[in-house]
């Protein structure tokens, strides 16, 4: 099995509601997003997926979040725009774009800072 990972960044603000009984007021992050795609078969060029394609998809997706107040983005209505949920959002968007190929989205990691990040790997129950 092969994996291809790209990394992109975006900046956004969020406010988190009721975490451990406490609210986190409005604040911002420079988020780093890593998207990993996996598959077993390389194309004729010896690539699993052209990095440029995965970067373009990720740019399109992060454009929906960049410089936004995440609580107002439709996906996050009624849920906390946590790093976990941002990862799930990006995962779903990449999955939509990759459908119909032999590839799968393996995981999306969203890093809020150098020492705090969350990963979504899809529903593997
Ligand atoms: Zn935060």
PDB file of C-alpha atoms and ligand atoms in Angstrom:
ATOM      1  CA  UNK A   1       0.000   0.000   0.000  1.00  0.00           C
ATOM      2  CA  UNK A   2       1.146   3.511  -0.772  1.00  0.00           C
ATOM      3  CA  UNK A   3       0.323   6.771   0.960  1.00  0.00           C
ATOM      4  CA  UNK A   4       0.599  10.322  -0.290  1.00  0.00           C
ATOM      5  CA  UNK A   5       0.404  13.222   2.161  1.00  0.00           C
ATOM      6  CA  UNK A   6       0.252  16.929   1.526  1.00  0.00           C
ATOM      7  CA  UNK A   7       0.231  19.777   4.022  1.00  0.00           C
ATOM      8  CA  UNK A   8      -1.535  23.124   3.777  1.00  0.00           C
ATOM      9  CA  UNK A   9      -2.354  25.932   6.184  1.00  0.00           C
ATOM     10  CA  UNK A  10      -5.261  28.262   6.761  1.00  0.00           C
ATOM     11  CA  UNK A  11      -6.178  30.902   9.301  1.00  0.00           C
ATOM     12  CA  UNK A  12      -9.532  31.106  11.001  1.00  0.00           C
ATOM     13  CA  UNK A  13     -11.313  32.023  14.201  1.00  0.00           C
ATOM     14  CA  UNK A  14     -13.587  29.902  16.303  1.00  0.00           C
ATOM     15  CA  UNK A  15     -15.348  29.886  19.634  1.00  0.00           C
ATOM     16  CA  UNK A  16     -15.903  26.567  21.365  1.00  0.00           C
ATOM     17  CA  UNK A  17     -18.993  25.958  23.388  1.00  0.00           C
ATOM     18  CA  UNK A  18     -19.191  23.952  26.570  1.00  0.00           C
ATOM     19  CA  UNK A  19     -15.950  22.033  26.707  1.00  0.00           C
ATOM     20  CA  UNK A  20     -15.768  20.460  30.120  1.00  0.00           C
ATOM     21  CA  UNK A  21     -18.451  22.881  31.229  1.00  0.00           C
ATOM     22  CA  UNK A  22     -16.411  25.873  30.104  1.00  0.00           C
ATOM     23  CA  UNK A  23     -16.631  27.978  26.961  1.00  0.00           C
ATOM     24  CA  UNK A  24     -13.629  29.066  24.931  1.00  0.00           C
ATOM     25  CA  UNK A  25     -14.143  32.592  23.729  1.00  0.00           C
ATOM     26  CA  UNK A  26     -13.456  33.751  20.210  1.00  0.00           C
ATOM     27  CA  UNK A  27      -9.833  33.248  19.214  1.00  0.00           C
ATOM     28  CA  UNK A  28      -7.864  32.345  16.112  1.00  0.00           C
ATOM     29  CA  UNK A  29      -5.372  29.784  14.913  1.00  0.00           C
ATOM     30  CA  UNK A  30      -3.052  29.286  12.006  1.00  0.00           C
ATOM     31  CA  UNK A  31      -4.207  25.756  11.334  1.00  0.00           C
ATOM     32  CA  UNK A  32      -2.036  23.202   9.538  1.00  0.00           C
ATOM     33  CA  UNK A  33      -3.895  20.473   7.671  1.00  0.00           C
ATOM     34  CA  UNK A  34      -2.347  17.204   6.514  1.00  0.00           C
ATOM     35  CA  UNK A  35      -4.315  15.070   4.071  1.00  0.00           C
ATOM     36  CA  UNK A  36      -3.241  11.467   3.465  1.00  0.00           C
ATOM     37  CA  UNK A  37      -4.572   9.395   0.588  1.00  0.00           C
ATOM     38  CA  UNK A  38      -3.857   5.668   0.280  1.00  0.00           C
ATOM     39  CA  UNK A  39      -4.089   3.007  -2.386  1.00  0.00           C
ATOM     40  CA  UNK A  40      -2.428  -0.085  -3.778  1.00  0.00           C
ATOM     41  CA  UNK A  41      -1.937   0.766  -7.438  1.00  0.00           C
ATOM     42  CA  UNK A  42       0.309   3.362  -9.039  1.00  0.00           C
ATOM     43  CA  UNK A  43      -0.556   4.987 -12.359  1.00  0.00           C
ATOM     44  CA  UNK A  44       1.575   4.783 -15.501  1.00  0.00           C
ATOM     45  CA  UNK A  45       3.698   7.670 -14.206  1.00  0.00           C
ATOM     46  CA  UNK A  46       4.531   5.789 -11.023  1.00  0.00           C
ATOM     47  CA  UNK A  47       2.303   8.022  -8.916  1.00  0.00           C
ATOM     48  CA  UNK A  48      -0.427   7.100  -6.494  1.00  0.00           C
ATOM     49  CA  UNK A  49      -1.875  10.592  -6.925  1.00  0.00           C
ATOM     50  CA  UNK A  50      -0.148  13.697  -8.226  1.00  0.00           C
ATOM     51  CA  UNK A  51       0.726  15.898  -5.212  1.00  0.00           C
ATOM     52  CA  UNK A  52      -0.478  18.875  -7.246  1.00  0.00           C
ATOM     53  CA  UNK A  53      -3.959  17.399  -7.579  1.00  0.00           C
ATOM     54  CA  UNK A  54      -4.229  16.699  -3.858  1.00  0.00           C
ATOM     55  CA  UNK A  55      -2.939  20.198  -3.073  1.00  0.00           C
ATOM     56  CA  UNK A  56      -5.450  21.757  -5.444  1.00  0.00           C
ATOM     57  CA  UNK A  57      -8.329  19.837  -3.866  1.00  0.00           C
ATOM     58  CA  UNK A  58      -7.158  20.830  -0.394  1.00  0.00           C
ATOM     59  CA  UNK A  59      -6.826  24.470  -1.449  1.00  0.00           C
ATOM     60  CA  UNK A  60     -10.408  24.402  -2.748  1.00  0.00           C
ATOM     61  CA  UNK A  61     -11.630  22.911   0.538  1.00  0.00           C
ATOM     62  CA  UNK A  62      -9.646  25.235   2.805  1.00  0.00           C
ATOM     63  CA  UNK A  63     -10.888  28.200   0.784  1.00  0.00           C
ATOM     64  CA  UNK A  64     -14.250  27.459   2.432  1.00  0.00           C
ATOM     65  CA  UNK A  65     -12.647  27.961   5.871  1.00  0.00           C
ATOM     66  CA  UNK A  66      -9.816  30.451   5.392  1.00  0.00           C
ATOM     67  CA  UNK A  67     -10.297  33.770   7.188  1.00  0.00           C
ATOM     68  CA  UNK A  68     -13.748  32.712   8.318  1.00  0.00           C
ATOM     69  CA  UNK A  69     -15.427  32.592  11.690  1.00  0.00           C
ATOM     70  CA  UNK A  70     -15.845  28.832  11.671  1.00  0.00           C
ATOM     71  CA  UNK A  71     -18.934  28.831  13.876  1.00  0.00           C
ATOM     72  CA  UNK A  72     -20.772  30.487  10.963  1.00  0.00           C
ATOM     73  CA  UNK A  73     -19.729  27.917   8.343  1.00  0.00           C
ATOM     74  CA  UNK A  74     -22.778  25.726   7.538  1.00  0.00           C
ATOM     75  CA  UNK A  75     -21.013  22.424   8.314  1.00  0.00           C
ATOM     76  CA  UNK A  76     -20.430  23.534  11.906  1.00  0.00           C
ATOM     77  CA  UNK A  77     -23.977  24.595  12.655  1.00  0.00           C
ATOM     78  CA  UNK A  78     -24.915  22.905  15.916  1.00  0.00           C
ATOM     79  CA  UNK A  79     -21.478  21.377  16.490  1.00  0.00           C
ATOM     80  CA  UNK A  80     -18.234  22.735  17.846  1.00  0.00           C
ATOM     81  CA  UNK A  81     -15.745  23.795  15.150  1.00  0.00           C
ATOM     82  CA  UNK A  82     -13.052  21.834  16.951  1.00  0.00           C
ATOM     83  CA  UNK A  83      -9.952  20.523  15.232  1.00  0.00           C
ATOM     84  CA  UNK A  84     -11.611  17.091  15.278  1.00  0.00           C
ATOM     85  CA  UNK A  85     -14.660  18.366  13.409  1.00  0.00           C
ATOM     86  CA  UNK A  86     -12.534  20.417  10.996  1.00  0.00           C
ATOM     87  CA  UNK A  87     -10.645  17.205  10.203  1.00  0.00           C
ATOM     88  CA  UNK A  88     -13.949  15.393   9.576  1.00  0.00           C
ATOM     89  CA  UNK A  89     -15.114  18.201   7.303  1.00  0.00           C
ATOM     90  CA  UNK A  90     -11.932  18.118   5.212  1.00  0.00           C
ATOM     91  CA  UNK A  91     -12.010  14.299   5.131  1.00  0.00           C
ATOM     92  CA  UNK A  92     -15.541  14.313   3.719  1.00  0.00           C
ATOM     93  CA  UNK A  93     -14.708  16.910   1.085  1.00  0.00           C
ATOM     94  CA  UNK A  94     -11.614  15.020  -0.101  1.00  0.00           C
ATOM     95  CA  UNK A  95     -13.622  11.786  -0.105  1.00  0.00           C
ATOM     96  CA  UNK A  96     -16.173  13.391  -2.440  1.00  0.00           C
ATOM     97  CA  UNK A  97     -13.428  14.386  -4.858  1.00  0.00           C
ATOM     98  CA  UNK A  98     -11.688  11.020  -4.788  1.00  0.00           C
ATOM     99  CA  UNK A  99     -14.801   8.939  -5.337  1.00  0.00           C
ATOM    100  CA  UNK A 100     -14.734   6.782  -8.429  1.00  0.00           C
ATOM    101  CA  UNK A 101     -10.990   6.143  -8.161  1.00  0.00           C
ATOM    102  CA  UNK A 102      -9.209   3.206  -6.540  1.00  0.00           C
ATOM    103  CA  UNK A 103      -7.889   5.563  -3.847  1.00  0.00           C
ATOM    104  CA  UNK A 104      -9.227   6.253  -0.392  1.00  0.00           C
ATOM    105  CA  UNK A 105      -8.759   9.012   2.120  1.00  0.00           C
ATOM    106  CA  UNK A 106      -6.721   7.484   4.933  1.00  0.00           C
ATOM    107  CA  UNK A 107      -6.706  10.357   7.406  1.00  0.00           C
ATOM    108  CA  UNK A 108      -6.811  14.095   7.897  1.00  0.00           C
ATOM    109  CA  UNK A 109      -4.844  15.757  10.679  1.00  0.00           C
ATOM    110  CA  UNK A 110      -5.566  19.297  11.831  1.00  0.00           C
ATOM    111  CA  UNK A 111      -2.895  20.980  13.911  1.00  0.00           C
ATOM    112  CA  UNK A 112      -3.823  23.995  16.030  1.00  0.00           C
ATOM    113  CA  UNK A 113      -0.321  24.542  17.321  1.00  0.00           C
ATOM    114  CA  UNK A 114       3.066  22.861  17.332  1.00  0.00           C
ATOM    115  CA  UNK A 115       2.009  20.565  20.131  1.00  0.00           C
ATOM    116  CA  UNK A 116      -1.732  19.993  19.685  1.00  0.00           C
ATOM    117  CA  UNK A 117      -3.495  18.234  16.807  1.00  0.00           C
ATOM    118  CA  UNK A 118      -6.418  15.987  16.006  1.00  0.00           C
ATOM    119  CA  UNK A 119      -6.821  13.266  13.374  1.00  0.00           C
ATOM    120  CA  UNK A 120      -9.939  11.865  11.696  1.00  0.00           C
ATOM    121  CA  UNK A 121      -9.655   8.463  10.035  1.00  0.00           C
ATOM    122  CA  UNK A 122     -13.218   7.955   8.931  1.00  0.00           C
ATOM    123  CA  UNK A 123     -15.764   5.616  10.376  1.00  0.00           C
ATOM    124  CA  UNK A 124     -13.917   2.359  10.968  1.00  0.00           C
ATOM    125  CA  UNK A 125     -16.378   0.771  13.336  1.00  0.00           C
TER     126      UNK A 125
HETATM  127 ZN1  LIG B   1      -9.001  27.077  19.332  1.00  0.00          ZN
END
